[in-house]
């Protein structure tokens, strides 16, 4: 039931926004995905939204790069359902590899399932619906490839991937060092993802990763510190609106300082007593 609500809301409200000349943000309300790069033969897709997101992604690709264009690769920040929803369809259509951290490979090759969402972490409706969200692995077969160990991002220059575990064990974020642009994934959010009203309105409220699916809170806190130390000029999260400049720096400083109070739930399956 919860997944049907999520899919329906996403289908009705998908929009796109050019955040920088190199980045088109595709906003499915529930989650974001990106087209990164503006050269015809050097661009990638970062995450693929929900199962019904493929058509909108294809529309955005055709408008931006022309009919029958295809990326060099699809990069997944991790393997949760709202990031891999369209990846099988798109990777087969485009005949391109899908890169993900080696620790996430079992979740996209049919070998390991994620835990069910934990509804006890928050009173918000999204949190309460989370046990109904898809949690079983998908199988990309030979198209699933581990990200290079040198930190490079296949298919595009100038970007590097950073291991930011916590939300999942193999979660990654992407960083463009020259412009200090950060594609966060779910390492932190810029909206309160547990609340349906906040998700719909995109009310700005920087917080940690989605509580109901985060499995290691110590690692999640450390990942936020790593990203804050990069001093990004712009952050694009998978949940919420992009945030930039001094506002971003201040928000990250507060999140790092008060991580337990802002991000970590008081109870839940994956909350350990300090």
Short mmCIF file of C-alpha atoms in Angstrom, two decimals:
data_model
loop_
_atom_site.label_atom_id
_atom_site.label_comp_id
_atom_site.label_asym_id
_atom_site.label_seq_id
_atom_site.Cartn_x
_atom_site.Cartn_y
_atom_site.Cartn_z
CA UNK A 1 0.00 0.00 0.00
CA UNK A 2 2.73 2.46 0.98
CA UNK A 3 4.71 1.83 -2.18
CA UNK A 4 1.58 2.45 -4.33
CA UNK A 5 1.15 5.85 -2.64
CA UNK A 6 4.81 6.68 -3.26
CA UNK A 7 4.67 5.61 -6.91
CA UNK A 8 1.40 7.48 -7.52
CA UNK A 9 2.67 10.69 -5.97
CA UNK A 10 5.87 10.49 -7.96
CA UNK A 11 4.06 9.93 -11.28
CA UNK A 12 1.89 13.00 -10.80
CA UNK A 13 4.56 15.45 -9.73
CA UNK A 14 7.83 14.78 -11.62
CA UNK A 15 9.73 17.95 -12.58
CA UNK A 16 13.23 18.82 -13.77
CA UNK A 17 15.57 21.69 -12.94
CA UNK A 18 18.97 22.66 -14.33
CA UNK A 19 20.92 23.20 -11.12
CA UNK A 20 24.18 23.95 -12.94
CA UNK A 21 25.05 23.83 -16.66
CA UNK A 22 26.34 20.29 -16.02
CA UNK A 23 23.56 18.95 -13.79
CA UNK A 24 19.89 18.38 -14.50
CA UNK A 25 18.00 17.44 -11.35
CA UNK A 26 14.98 15.20 -11.88
CA UNK A 27 12.64 15.59 -8.94
CA UNK A 28 10.16 12.76 -8.38
CA UNK A 29 8.93 14.38 -5.12
CA UNK A 30 9.77 11.26 -3.14
CA UNK A 31 13.33 11.10 -4.47
CA UNK A 32 15.71 12.85 -6.88
CA UNK A 33 17.93 11.58 -9.69
CA UNK A 34 20.43 13.48 -11.88
CA UNK A 35 21.80 13.73 -15.38
CA UNK A 36 25.42 14.82 -14.96
CA UNK A 37 27.46 16.27 -17.82
CA UNK A 38 26.44 18.41 -20.78
CA UNK A 39 28.55 16.98 -23.58
CA UNK A 40 26.86 14.58 -25.97
CA UNK A 41 29.35 11.76 -25.39
CA UNK A 42 30.28 12.43 -21.77
CA UNK A 43 27.36 12.25 -19.39
CA UNK A 44 26.00 9.85 -16.82
CA UNK A 45 22.81 9.13 -14.91
CA UNK A 46 23.05 9.16 -11.11
CA UNK A 47 20.31 6.97 -9.60
CA UNK A 48 17.12 6.04 -11.44
CA UNK A 49 14.22 6.92 -9.16
CA UNK A 50 11.21 4.64 -8.78
CA UNK A 51 9.89 1.87 -11.00
CA UNK A 52 7.65 4.31 -12.88
CA UNK A 53 10.37 6.97 -13.30
CA UNK A 54 11.87 5.61 -16.54
CA UNK A 55 9.60 7.46 -18.98
CA UNK A 56 10.30 10.84 -17.40
CA UNK A 57 14.03 10.16 -17.33
CA UNK A 58 13.92 9.26 -21.02
CA UNK A 59 11.99 12.46 -21.79
CA UNK A 60 14.63 14.52 -19.97
CA UNK A 61 17.44 12.73 -21.79
CA UNK A 62 15.87 13.32 -25.22
CA UNK A 63 15.24 16.99 -24.47
CA UNK A 64 18.76 17.55 -23.15
CA UNK A 65 20.86 15.37 -25.45
CA UNK A 66 18.66 14.44 -28.39
CA UNK A 67 16.69 11.40 -29.52
CA UNK A 68 18.38 8.00 -29.07
CA UNK A 69 21.07 9.48 -26.81
CA UNK A 70 22.42 7.28 -24.08
CA UNK A 71 24.75 7.85 -21.13
CA UNK A 72 28.20 6.40 -20.70
CA UNK A 73 27.05 4.71 -17.50
CA UNK A 74 24.52 4.67 -14.69
CA UNK A 75 25.95 5.34 -11.24
CA UNK A 76 24.01 4.22 -8.16
CA UNK A 77 24.62 5.86 -4.80
CA UNK A 78 23.20 2.67 -3.25
CA UNK A 79 20.63 -0.02 -3.99
CA UNK A 80 17.46 1.02 -2.16
CA UNK A 81 14.20 0.73 -4.12
CA UNK A 82 13.77 4.48 -4.71
CA UNK A 83 17.22 4.70 -6.33
CA UNK A 84 17.16 1.56 -8.49
CA UNK A 85 13.51 1.53 -9.51
CA UNK A 86 14.13 2.07 -13.23
CA UNK A 87 17.69 0.80 -13.48
CA UNK A 88 16.95 -2.59 -15.07
CA UNK A 89 14.75 -1.08 -17.77
CA UNK A 90 17.12 1.80 -18.55
CA UNK A 91 20.37 -0.20 -18.47
CA UNK A 92 18.90 -2.77 -20.85
CA UNK A 93 17.45 -0.11 -23.15
CA UNK A 94 20.72 1.83 -23.30
CA UNK A 95 22.98 -1.23 -23.02
CA UNK A 96 25.24 0.46 -20.46
CA UNK A 97 27.02 -0.69 -17.29
CA UNK A 98 25.68 0.15 -13.84
CA UNK A 99 28.33 1.09 -11.28
CA UNK A 100 27.86 0.71 -7.53
CA UNK A 101 30.13 0.26 -4.51
CA UNK A 102 31.40 -3.31 -4.13
CA UNK A 103 29.61 -3.63 -0.75
CA UNK A 104 26.28 -2.93 -2.48
CA UNK A 105 26.83 -5.50 -5.24
CA UNK A 106 24.93 -8.32 -3.44
CA UNK A 107 21.80 -6.12 -3.36
CA UNK A 108 21.79 -5.58 -7.14
CA UNK A 109 22.82 -9.09 -8.17
CA UNK A 110 20.05 -11.00 -6.42
CA UNK A 111 22.18 -12.27 -3.53
CA UNK A 112 21.11 -10.24 -0.49
CA UNK A 113 18.01 -8.34 0.65
CA UNK A 114 17.89 -5.12 2.64
CA UNK A 115 16.16 -5.12 6.04
CA UNK A 116 12.55 -4.01 6.16
CA UNK A 117 11.94 -0.36 6.96
CA UNK A 118 11.62 0.43 10.66
CA UNK A 119 8.35 2.27 11.47
CA UNK A 120 9.32 2.89 15.11
CA UNK A 121 11.95 5.55 14.42
CA UNK A 122 9.52 8.42 13.83
CA UNK A 123 5.82 9.31 13.96
CA UNK A 124 5.81 10.58 10.37
CA UNK A 125 3.63 8.80 7.80
CA UNK A 126 6.51 7.87 5.49
CA UNK A 127 8.26 6.17 8.40
CA UNK A 128 5.06 4.34 9.30
CA UNK A 129 4.65 3.14 5.68
CA UNK A 130 8.29 2.06 5.36
CA UNK A 131 7.81 -1.66 6.14
CA UNK A 132 5.70 -1.89 2.96
CA UNK A 133 8.47 -0.46 0.74
CA UNK A 134 10.28 -2.95 -1.52
CA UNK A 135 13.36 -4.35 0.21
CA UNK A 136 14.31 -7.43 -1.80
CA UNK A 137 17.34 -7.40 -4.08
CA UNK A 138 17.22 -6.83 -7.81
CA UNK A 139 19.40 -8.68 -10.30
CA UNK A 140 21.30 -6.63 -12.86
CA UNK A 141 23.42 -9.60 -13.85
CA UNK A 142 26.51 -8.75 -15.87
CA UNK A 143 25.59 -5.06 -16.07
CA UNK A 144 26.41 -4.54 -12.38
CA UNK A 145 30.03 -3.42 -11.97
CA UNK A 146 31.90 -2.35 -8.84
CA UNK A 147 33.09 1.27 -8.82
CA UNK A 148 36.83 1.66 -9.54
CA UNK A 149 39.03 1.56 -6.45
CA UNK A 150 40.84 4.75 -7.50
CA UNK A 151 37.77 6.86 -6.71
CA UNK A 152 37.11 7.90 -10.31
CA UNK A 153 33.58 8.03 -11.69
CA UNK A 154 33.30 6.05 -14.94
CA UNK A 155 31.94 7.91 -17.94
CA UNK A 156 32.75 11.43 -16.84
CA UNK A 157 35.85 13.42 -15.87
CA UNK A 158 36.39 15.71 -12.89
CA UNK A 159 34.23 13.74 -10.46
CA UNK A 160 35.20 11.30 -7.72
CA UNK A 161 33.16 8.99 -5.57
CA UNK A 162 33.43 8.97 -1.79
CA UNK A 163 32.41 6.06 0.42
CA UNK A 164 29.80 7.43 2.82
CA UNK A 165 28.39 4.40 4.67
CA UNK A 166 25.76 4.41 7.38
CA UNK A 167 22.52 4.60 5.48
CA UNK A 168 23.75 1.44 3.75
CA UNK A 169 27.12 -0.23 4.02
CA UNK A 170 28.21 0.65 0.50
CA UNK A 171 26.58 4.07 0.11
CA UNK A 172 28.58 6.61 -1.94
CA UNK A 173 28.41 10.33 -2.63
CA UNK A 174 29.91 12.10 -5.67
CA UNK A 175 32.12 15.20 -5.53
CA UNK A 176 33.32 17.61 -8.22
CA UNK A 177 36.42 19.07 -6.62
CA UNK A 178 36.92 22.01 -8.99
CA UNK A 179 33.48 23.49 -8.33
CA UNK A 180 33.01 21.84 -4.90
CA UNK A 181 29.68 20.37 -5.97
CA UNK A 182 28.42 17.43 -3.94
CA UNK A 183 25.83 14.85 -4.96
CA UNK A 184 24.95 13.53 -1.54
CA UNK A 185 22.69 10.55 -2.19
CA UNK A 186 21.09 9.69 1.15
CA UNK A 187 24.07 10.56 3.36
CA UNK A 188 21.95 13.50 4.51
CA UNK A 189 18.65 15.03 3.42
CA UNK A 190 17.46 18.62 2.98
CA UNK A 191 13.94 17.77 4.06
CA UNK A 192 12.45 15.71 6.88
CA UNK A 193 12.08 12.52 4.86
CA UNK A 194 10.08 10.67 7.50
CA UNK A 195 7.16 13.15 7.16
CA UNK A 196 4.89 12.94 4.10
CA UNK A 197 3.95 16.62 4.34
CA UNK A 198 7.61 17.66 4.39
CA UNK A 199 8.33 15.35 1.45
CA UNK A 200 5.47 16.84 -0.61
CA UNK A 201 6.27 20.48 0.19
CA UNK A 202 10.07 20.00 0.14
CA UNK A 203 10.18 22.18 3.24
CA UNK A 204 13.85 22.82 3.87
CA UNK A 205 15.07 21.10 6.98
CA UNK A 206 18.54 19.61 6.74
CA UNK A 207 18.72 16.29 8.53
CA UNK A 208 20.58 13.03 8.49
CA UNK A 209 19.79 10.05 6.25
CA UNK A 210 16.24 8.63 6.13
CA UNK A 211 15.84 7.15 9.60
CA UNK A 212 13.64 4.21 8.71
CA UNK A 213 16.23 2.57 6.42
CA UNK A 214 19.53 3.63 8.04
CA UNK A 215 21.38 0.69 9.60
CA UNK A 216 24.58 2.14 11.15
CA UNK A 217 24.27 5.47 12.93
CA UNK A 218 27.93 5.78 13.97
CA UNK A 219 29.00 5.35 10.35
CA UNK A 220 26.27 7.75 9.20
CA UNK A 221 27.54 10.44 11.58
CA UNK A 222 31.12 9.96 10.40
CA UNK A 223 30.01 10.21 6.76
CA UNK A 224 28.34 13.57 7.43
CA UNK A 225 31.62 14.78 8.98
CA UNK A 226 33.54 13.64 5.91
CA UNK A 227 31.20 15.53 3.59
CA UNK A 228 31.18 18.66 5.76
CA UNK A 229 35.00 18.68 5.72
CA UNK A 230 34.88 18.99 1.92
CA UNK A 231 33.36 22.48 2.37
CA UNK A 232 30.98 22.02 -0.58
CA UNK A 233 29.59 25.06 -2.36
CA UNK A 234 26.46 23.18 -3.49
CA UNK A 235 24.86 19.99 -2.21
CA UNK A 236 22.28 17.98 -4.13
CA UNK A 237 20.57 15.45 -1.88
CA UNK A 238 18.35 12.61 -3.02
CA UNK A 239 15.59 13.89 -0.74
CA UNK A 240 14.85 17.63 -0.72
CA UNK A 241 15.99 20.68 -2.64
CA UNK A 242 19.60 21.62 -3.50
CA UNK A 243 21.25 23.88 -0.94
CA UNK A 244 24.29 26.09 -1.47
CA UNK A 245 26.63 28.75 -0.18
CA UNK A 246 26.80 29.98 3.37
CA UNK A 247 23.44 28.43 4.17
CA UNK A 248 24.82 25.00 3.30
CA UNK A 249 27.97 25.47 5.37
CA UNK A 250 25.99 26.63 8.40
CA UNK A 251 23.48 23.81 8.13
CA UNK A 252 26.25 21.21 7.88
CA UNK A 253 28.09 22.68 10.86
CA UNK A 254 24.93 22.38 12.95
CA UNK A 255 24.25 18.85 11.70
CA UNK A 256 27.78 17.74 12.60
CA UNK A 257 27.65 19.42 16.02
CA UNK A 258 24.19 18.12 16.98
CA UNK A 259 23.96 14.95 14.88
CA UNK A 260 22.38 12.81 17.60
CA UNK A 261 19.68 15.37 18.36
CA UNK A 262 18.91 16.25 14.73
CA UNK A 263 19.43 12.99 12.85
CA UNK A 264 19.49 9.96 15.10
CA UNK A 265 16.17 8.48 16.22
CA UNK A 266 15.58 7.89 19.92
CA UNK A 267 14.59 4.29 19.29
CA UNK A 268 14.58 1.69 16.54
CA UNK A 269 16.10 -1.61 15.47
CA UNK A 270 19.40 -0.07 14.44
CA UNK A 271 19.80 2.44 17.26
CA UNK A 272 22.46 1.35 19.71
CA UNK A 273 22.77 2.77 23.21
CA UNK A 274 25.87 4.93 23.51
#
